[in-house]
Amino acid sequence: MRITAGAPPLDRAIALYDAVGWTAYTRDPDRLARSLAGSHLVVTAWDDDGGLRGLARTVSDGESVCYIQDLLVHPASRRRGVARALMEDIQGRYGHCMFLALSTDADGTEDAARSHPFYRALGFQPHPELRLAAFGYRP
């Protein structure tokens, strides 16, 4: 597996987002292209045959806060260290920042049962455990 910085070709990104079921991103390919281009960082994981196995992207000022916007791993490559390699790359690049944040599925969901232990293993904690609150707004 090879980790690289930079957005993949749009068609490869669309195929990965579709493979993980994130079709809200792929309904408007131009918007996805702008999202990738507007990211502070995009890191990708590639197999030895040149297949895109995973992608993570950040939104950040590069100094104080880094928000991990997306973390995707192709279903055929899950449980093989792809997500860990992507997240550790990001943690290494943003280790100087005051705070790394991400949002994920709520407790009690099937995805949370898998993702929460993974994020905890990387040192992430739910906001209340850090004496913080998170807020969101969907227009």
JSON list of C-alpha atoms in Angstrom, two decimals:
[
{"chain": "A", "resi": 1, "resn": "MET", "atom": "CA", "xyz": [0.00, 0.00, 0.00]},
{"chain": "A", "resi": 2, "resn": "ARG", "atom": "CA", "xyz": [1.23, 3.47, -0.89]},
{"chain": "A", "resi": 3, "resn": "ILE", "atom": "CA", "xyz": [-0.05, 6.67, 0.77]},
{"chain": "A", "resi": 4, "resn": "THR", "atom": "CA", "xyz": [0.15, 9.82, -1.34]},
{"chain": "A", "resi": 5, "resn": "ALA", "atom": "CA", "xyz": [-0.93, 13.43, -0.96]},
{"chain": "A", "resi": 6, "resn": "GLY", "atom": "CA", "xyz": [-3.16, 14.95, -3.60]},
{"chain": "A", "resi": 7, "resn": "ALA", "atom": "CA", "xyz": [-6.63, 14.36, -4.95]},
{"chain": "A", "resi": 8, "resn": "PRO", "atom": "CA", "xyz": [-7.09, 11.37, -7.23]},
{"chain": "A", "resi": 9, "resn": "PRO", "atom": "CA", "xyz": [-8.59, 11.71, -10.70]},
{"chain": "A", "resi": 10, "resn": "LEU", "atom": "CA", "xyz": [-12.27, 12.59, -10.36]},
{"chain": "A", "resi": 11, "resn": "ASP", "atom": "CA", "xyz": [-13.52, 9.36, -11.94]},
{"chain": "A", "resi": 12, "resn": "ARG", "atom": "CA", "xyz": [-11.54, 7.32, -9.39]},
{"chain": "A", "resi": 13, "resn": "ALA", "atom": "CA", "xyz": [-12.87, 9.44, -6.51]},
{"chain": "A", "resi": 14, "resn": "ILE", "atom": "CA", "xyz": [-16.44, 9.03, -7.74]},
{"chain": "A", "resi": 15, "resn": "ALA", "atom": "CA", "xyz": [-16.00, 5.26, -7.96]},
{"chain": "A", "resi": 16, "resn": "LEU", "atom": "CA", "xyz": [-14.68, 5.13, -4.37]},
{"chain": "A", "resi": 17, "resn": "TYR", "atom": "CA", "xyz": [-17.43, 7.37, -2.94]},
{"chain": "A", "resi": 18, "resn": "ASP", "atom": "CA", "xyz": [-20.02, 5.23, -4.77]},
{"chain": "A", "resi": 19, "resn": "ALA", "atom": "CA", "xyz": [-18.44, 1.99, -3.50]},
{"chain": "A", "resi": 20, "resn": "VAL", "atom": "CA", "xyz": [-18.87, 3.10, 0.11]},
{"chain": "A", "resi": 21, "resn": "GLY", "atom": "CA", "xyz": [-22.42, 4.29, -0.53]},
{"chain": "A", "resi": 22, "resn": "TRP", "atom": "CA", "xyz": [-21.76, 8.03, -0.21]},
{"chain": "A", "resi": 23, "resn": "THR", "atom": "CA", "xyz": [-23.89, 8.84, -3.23]},
{"chain": "A", "resi": 24, "resn": "ALA", "atom": "CA", "xyz": [-24.82, 12.28, -1.90]},
{"chain": "A", "resi": 25, "resn": "TYR", "atom": "CA", "xyz": [-21.27, 13.23, -2.92]},
{"chain": "A", "resi": 26, "resn": "THR", "atom": "CA", "xyz": [-21.46, 11.67, -6.37]},
{"chain": "A", "resi": 27, "resn": "ARG", "atom": "CA", "xyz": [-24.83, 13.00, -7.51]},
{"chain": "A", "resi": 28, "resn": "ASP", "atom": "CA", "xyz": [-23.06, 16.22, -8.44]},
{"chain": "A", "resi": 29, "resn": "PRO", "atom": "CA", "xyz": [-19.56, 15.37, -9.71]},
{"chain": "A", "resi": 30, "resn": "ASP", "atom": "CA", "xyz": [-18.66, 19.05, -10.16]},
{"chain": "A", "resi": 31, "resn": "ARG", "atom": "CA", "xyz": [-19.42, 19.70, -6.49]},
{"chain": "A", "resi": 32, "resn": "LEU", "atom": "CA", "xyz": [-17.27, 16.73, -5.47]},
{"chain": "A", "resi": 33, "resn": "ALA", "atom": "CA", "xyz": [-14.44, 18.09, -7.65]},
{"chain": "A", "resi": 34, "resn": "ARG", "atom": "CA", "xyz": [-14.74, 21.48, -5.96]},
{"chain": "A", "resi": 35, "resn": "SER", "atom": "CA", "xyz": [-14.83, 19.83, -2.53]},
{"chain": "A", "resi": 36, "resn": "LEU", "atom": "CA", "xyz": [-11.65, 17.90, -3.22]},
{"chain": "A", "resi": 37, "resn": "ALA", "atom": "CA", "xyz": [-9.94, 20.97, -4.70]},
{"chain": "A", "resi": 38, "resn": "GLY", "atom": "CA", "xyz": [-11.01, 23.09, -1.72]},
{"chain": "A", "resi": 39, "resn": "SER", "atom": "CA", "xyz": [-9.68, 20.65, 0.84]},
{"chain": "A", "resi": 40, "resn": "HIS", "atom": "CA", "xyz": [-6.61, 21.61, 2.80]},
{"chain": "A", "resi": 41, "resn": "LEU", "atom": "CA", "xyz": [-5.22, 18.11, 2.21]},
{"chain": "A", "resi": 42, "resn": "VAL", "atom": "CA", "xyz": [-6.32, 14.96, 0.43]},
{"chain": "A", "resi": 43, "resn": "VAL", "atom": "CA", "xyz": [-4.41, 11.76, 1.15]},
{"chain": "A", "resi": 44, "resn": "THR", "atom": "CA", "xyz": [-5.02, 8.57, -0.75]},
{"chain": "A", "resi": 45, "resn": "ALA", "atom": "CA", "xyz": [-4.13, 4.90, -0.35]},
{"chain": "A", "resi": 46, "resn": "TRP", "atom": "CA", "xyz": [-3.25, 2.88, -3.44]},
{"chain": "A", "resi": 47, "resn": "ASP", "atom": "CA", "xyz": [-2.66, -0.84, -3.84]},
{"chain": "A", "resi": 48, "resn": "ASP", "atom": "CA", "xyz": [0.27, -2.30, -5.77]},
{"chain": "A", "resi": 49, "resn": "ASP", "atom": "CA", "xyz": [-1.86, -2.53, -8.92]},
{"chain": "A", "resi": 50, "resn": "GLY", "atom": "CA", "xyz": [-2.76, 1.17, -8.86]},
{"chain": "A", "resi": 51, "resn": "GLY", "atom": "CA", "xyz": [-6.23, 0.69, -7.36]},
{"chain": "A", "resi": 52, "resn": "LEU", "atom": "CA", "xyz": [-7.57, 3.47, -5.15]},
{"chain": "A", "resi": 53, "resn": "ARG", "atom": "CA", "xyz": [-8.24, 1.77, -1.82]},
{"chain": "A", "resi": 54, "resn": "GLY", "atom": "CA", "xyz": [-8.93, 4.74, 0.42]},
{"chain": "A", "resi": 55, "resn": "LEU", "atom": "CA", "xyz": [-9.13, 8.51, 0.76]},
{"chain": "A", "resi": 56, "resn": "ALA", "atom": "CA", "xyz": [-9.13, 11.03, 3.59]},
{"chain": "A", "resi": 57, "resn": "ARG", "atom": "CA", "xyz": [-9.46, 14.78, 3.34]},
{"chain": "A", "resi": 58, "resn": "THR", "atom": "CA", "xyz": [-9.13, 17.69, 5.71]},
{"chain": "A", "resi": 59, "resn": "VAL", "atom": "CA", "xyz": [-10.40, 21.21, 6.12]},
{"chain": "A", "resi": 60, "resn": "SER", "atom": "CA", "xyz": [-7.95, 23.28, 8.14]},
{"chain": "A", "resi": 61, "resn": "ASP", "atom": "CA", "xyz": [-6.16, 26.54, 8.71]},
{"chain": "A", "resi": 62, "resn": "GLY", "atom": "CA", "xyz": [-3.00, 24.45, 8.96]},
{"chain": "A", "resi": 63, "resn": "GLU", "atom": "CA", "xyz": [-2.08, 25.80, 12.38]},
{"chain": "A", "resi": 64, "resn": "SER", "atom": "CA", "xyz": [-4.74, 25.65, 15.06]},
{"chain": "A", "resi": 65, "resn": "VAL", "atom": "CA", "xyz": [-7.51, 23.28, 13.94]},
{"chain": "A", "resi": 66, "resn": "CYS", "atom": "CA", "xyz": [-7.80, 20.41, 11.51]},
{"chain": "A", "resi": 67, "resn": "TYR", "atom": "CA", "xyz": [-11.18, 18.93, 10.68]},
{"chain": "A", "resi": 68, "resn": "ILE", "atom": "CA", "xyz": [-11.09, 15.48, 9.12]},
{"chain": "A", "resi": 69, "resn": "GLN", "atom": "CA", "xyz": [-13.90, 15.80, 6.62]},
{"chain": "A", "resi": 70, "resn": "ASP", "atom": "CA", "xyz": [-13.91, 12.38, 4.95]},
{"chain": "A", "resi": 71, "resn": "LEU", "atom": "CA", "xyz": [-12.39, 8.97, 5.57]},
{"chain": "A", "resi": 72, "resn": "LEU", "atom": "CA", "xyz": [-13.33, 6.31, 3.04]},
{"chain": "A", "resi": 73, "resn": "VAL", "atom": "CA", "xyz": [-12.02, 2.80, 2.49]},
{"chain": "A", "resi": 74, "resn": "HIS", "atom": "CA", "xyz": [-13.16, 0.63, -0.39]},
{"chain": "A", "resi": 75, "resn": "PRO", "atom": "CA", "xyz": [-15.27, -2.23, 1.03]},
{"chain": "A", "resi": 76, "resn": "ALA", "atom": "CA", "xyz": [-12.92, -4.83, -0.48]},
{"chain": "A", "resi": 77, "resn": "SER", "atom": "CA", "xyz": [-10.01, -3.30, 1.46]},
{"chain": "A", "resi": 78, "resn": "ARG", "atom": "CA", "xyz": [-11.53, -2.90, 4.91]},
{"chain": "A", "resi": 79, "resn": "ARG", "atom": "CA", "xyz": [-9.80, -4.38, 7.97]},
{"chain": "A", "resi": 80, "resn": "ARG", "atom": "CA", "xyz": [-6.43, -4.23, 6.18]},
{"chain": "A", "resi": 81, "resn": "GLY", "atom": "CA", "xyz": [-4.93, -1.13, 7.81]},
{"chain": "A", "resi": 82, "resn": "VAL", "atom": "CA", "xyz": [-5.95, 1.34, 5.10]},
{"chain": "A", "resi": 83, "resn": "ALA", "atom": "CA", "xyz": [-7.95, 3.66, 7.37]},
{"chain": "A", "resi": 84, "resn": "ARG", "atom": "CA", "xyz": [-5.29, 3.48, 10.07]},
{"chain": "A", "resi": 85, "resn": "ALA", "atom": "CA", "xyz": [-2.55, 4.39, 7.58]},
{"chain": "A", "resi": 86, "resn": "LEU", "atom": "CA", "xyz": [-4.57, 7.35, 6.28]},
{"chain": "A", "resi": 87, "resn": "MET", "atom": "CA", "xyz": [-5.42, 8.61, 9.77]},
{"chain": "A", "resi": 88, "resn": "GLU", "atom": "CA", "xyz": [-1.87, 8.21, 11.06]},
{"chain": "A", "resi": 89, "resn": "ASP", "atom": "CA", "xyz": [-0.60, 10.15, 8.05]},
{"chain": "A", "resi": 90, "resn": "ILE", "atom": "CA", "xyz": [-3.03, 12.98, 8.88]},
{"chain": "A", "resi": 91, "resn": "GLN", "atom": "CA", "xyz": [-2.15, 12.88, 12.57]},
{"chain": "A", "resi": 92, "resn": "GLY", "atom": "CA", "xyz": [1.52, 13.17, 11.66]},
{"chain": "A", "resi": 93, "resn": "ARG", "atom": "CA", "xyz": [0.95, 16.10, 9.32]},
{"chain": "A", "resi": 94, "resn": "TYR", "atom": "CA", "xyz": [-1.27, 17.99, 11.78]},
{"chain": "A", "resi": 95, "resn": "GLY", "atom": "CA", "xyz": [0.38, 17.00, 15.06]},
{"chain": "A", "resi": 96, "resn": "HIS", "atom": "CA", "xyz": [1.37, 20.64, 15.63]},
{"chain": "A", "resi": 97, "resn": "CYS", "atom": "CA", "xyz": [-2.27, 21.80, 15.59]},
{"chain": "A", "resi": 98, "resn": "MET", "atom": "CA", "xyz": [-4.15, 22.44, 18.81]},
{"chain": "A", "resi": 99, "resn": "PHE", "atom": "CA", "xyz": [-7.11, 20.24, 17.86]},
{"chain": "A", "resi": 100, "resn": "LEU", "atom": "CA", "xyz": [-8.03, 17.56, 15.35]},
{"chain": "A", "resi": 101, "resn": "ALA", "atom": "CA", "xyz": [-11.77, 17.00, 14.99]},
{"chain": "A", "resi": 102, "resn": "LEU", "atom": "CA", "xyz": [-14.13, 14.76, 13.07]},
{"chain": "A", "resi": 103, "resn": "SER", "atom": "CA", "xyz": [-17.79, 13.87, 13.04]},
{"chain": "A", "resi": 104, "resn": "THR", "atom": "CA", "xyz": [-19.07, 10.34, 12.68]},
{"chain": "A", "resi": 105, "resn": "ASP", "atom": "CA", "xyz": [-22.15, 8.25, 13.21]},
{"chain": "A", "resi": 106, "resn": "ALA", "atom": "CA", "xyz": [-24.12, 8.52, 16.45]},
{"chain": "A", "resi": 107, "resn": "ASP", "atom": "CA", "xyz": [-23.99, 5.91, 19.19]},
{"chain": "A", "resi": 108, "resn": "GLY", "atom": "CA", "xyz": [-26.33, 3.01, 18.64]},
{"chain": "A", "resi": 109, "resn": "THR", "atom": "CA", "xyz": [-25.84, 2.78, 14.87]},
{"chain": "A", "resi": 110, "resn": "GLU", "atom": "CA", "xyz": [-24.19, -0.10, 13.08]},
{"chain": "A", "resi": 111, "resn": "ASP", "atom": "CA", "xyz": [-21.47, 2.16, 11.68]},
{"chain": "A", "resi": 112, "resn": "ALA", "atom": "CA", "xyz": [-20.74, 3.60, 15.14]},
{"chain": "A", "resi": 113, "resn": "ALA", "atom": "CA", "xyz": [-20.17, 0.12, 16.54]},
{"chain": "A", "resi": 114, "resn": "ARG", "atom": "CA", "xyz": [-17.28, -0.20, 14.07]},
{"chain": "A", "resi": 115, "resn": "SER", "atom": "CA", "xyz": [-15.97, 3.34, 13.88]},
{"chain": "A", "resi": 116, "resn": "HIS", "atom": "CA", "xyz": [-16.01, 4.50, 17.52]},
{"chain": "A", "resi": 117, "resn": "PRO", "atom": "CA", "xyz": [-13.54, 1.85, 18.79]},
{"chain": "A", "resi": 118, "resn": "PHE", "atom": "CA", "xyz": [-11.31, 2.59, 15.78]},
{"chain": "A", "resi": 119, "resn": "TYR", "atom": "CA", "xyz": [-11.21, 6.33, 16.46]},
{"chain": "A", "resi": 120, "resn": "ARG", "atom": "CA", "xyz": [-10.64, 5.73, 20.18]},
{"chain": "A", "resi": 121, "resn": "ALA", "atom": "CA", "xyz": [-7.69, 3.45, 19.33]},
{"chain": "A", "resi": 122, "resn": "LEU", "atom": "CA", "xyz": [-6.17, 6.42, 17.48]},
{"chain": "A", "resi": 123, "resn": "GLY", "atom": "CA", "xyz": [-6.58, 8.67, 20.53]},
{"chain": "A", "resi": 124, "resn": "PHE", "atom": "CA", "xyz": [-9.80, 10.47, 19.57]},
{"chain": "A", "resi": 125, "resn": "GLN", "atom": "CA", "xyz": [-12.44, 11.01, 22.26]},
{"chain": "A", "resi": 126, "resn": "PRO", "atom": "CA", "xyz": [-16.08, 12.06, 22.12]},
{"chain": "A", "resi": 127, "resn": "HIS", "atom": "CA", "xyz": [-16.50, 15.78, 22.72]},
{"chain": "A", "resi": 128, "resn": "PRO", "atom": "CA", "xyz": [-18.10, 15.43, 26.19]},
{"chain": "A", "resi": 129, "resn": "GLU", "atom": "CA", "xyz": [-15.05, 13.47, 27.40]},
{"chain": "A", "resi": 130, "resn": "LEU", "atom": "CA", "xyz": [-12.91, 16.44, 26.34]},
{"chain": "A", "resi": 131, "resn": "ARG", "atom": "CA", "xyz": [-15.32, 18.83, 28.14]},
{"chain": "A", "resi": 132, "resn": "LEU", "atom": "CA", "xyz": [-16.45, 20.17, 24.76]},
{"chain": "A", "resi": 133, "resn": "ALA", "atom": "CA", "xyz": [-19.75, 20.32, 22.90]},
{"chain": "A", "resi": 134, "resn": "ALA", "atom": "CA", "xyz": [-20.22, 20.06, 19.17]},
{"chain": "A", "resi": 135, "resn": "PHE", "atom": "CA", "xyz": [-22.97, 21.83, 17.26]},
{"chain": "A", "resi": 136, "resn": "GLY", "atom": "CA", "xyz": [-24.17, 21.48, 13.70]},
{"chain": "A", "resi": 137, "resn": "TYR", "atom": "CA", "xyz": [-26.58, 23.14, 11.35]},
{"chain": "A", "resi": 138, "resn": "ARG", "atom": "CA", "xyz": [-28.12, 21.77, 8.16]},
{"chain": "A", "resi": 139, "resn": "PRO", "atom": "CA", "xyz": [-29.66, 24.52, 6.01]}
]
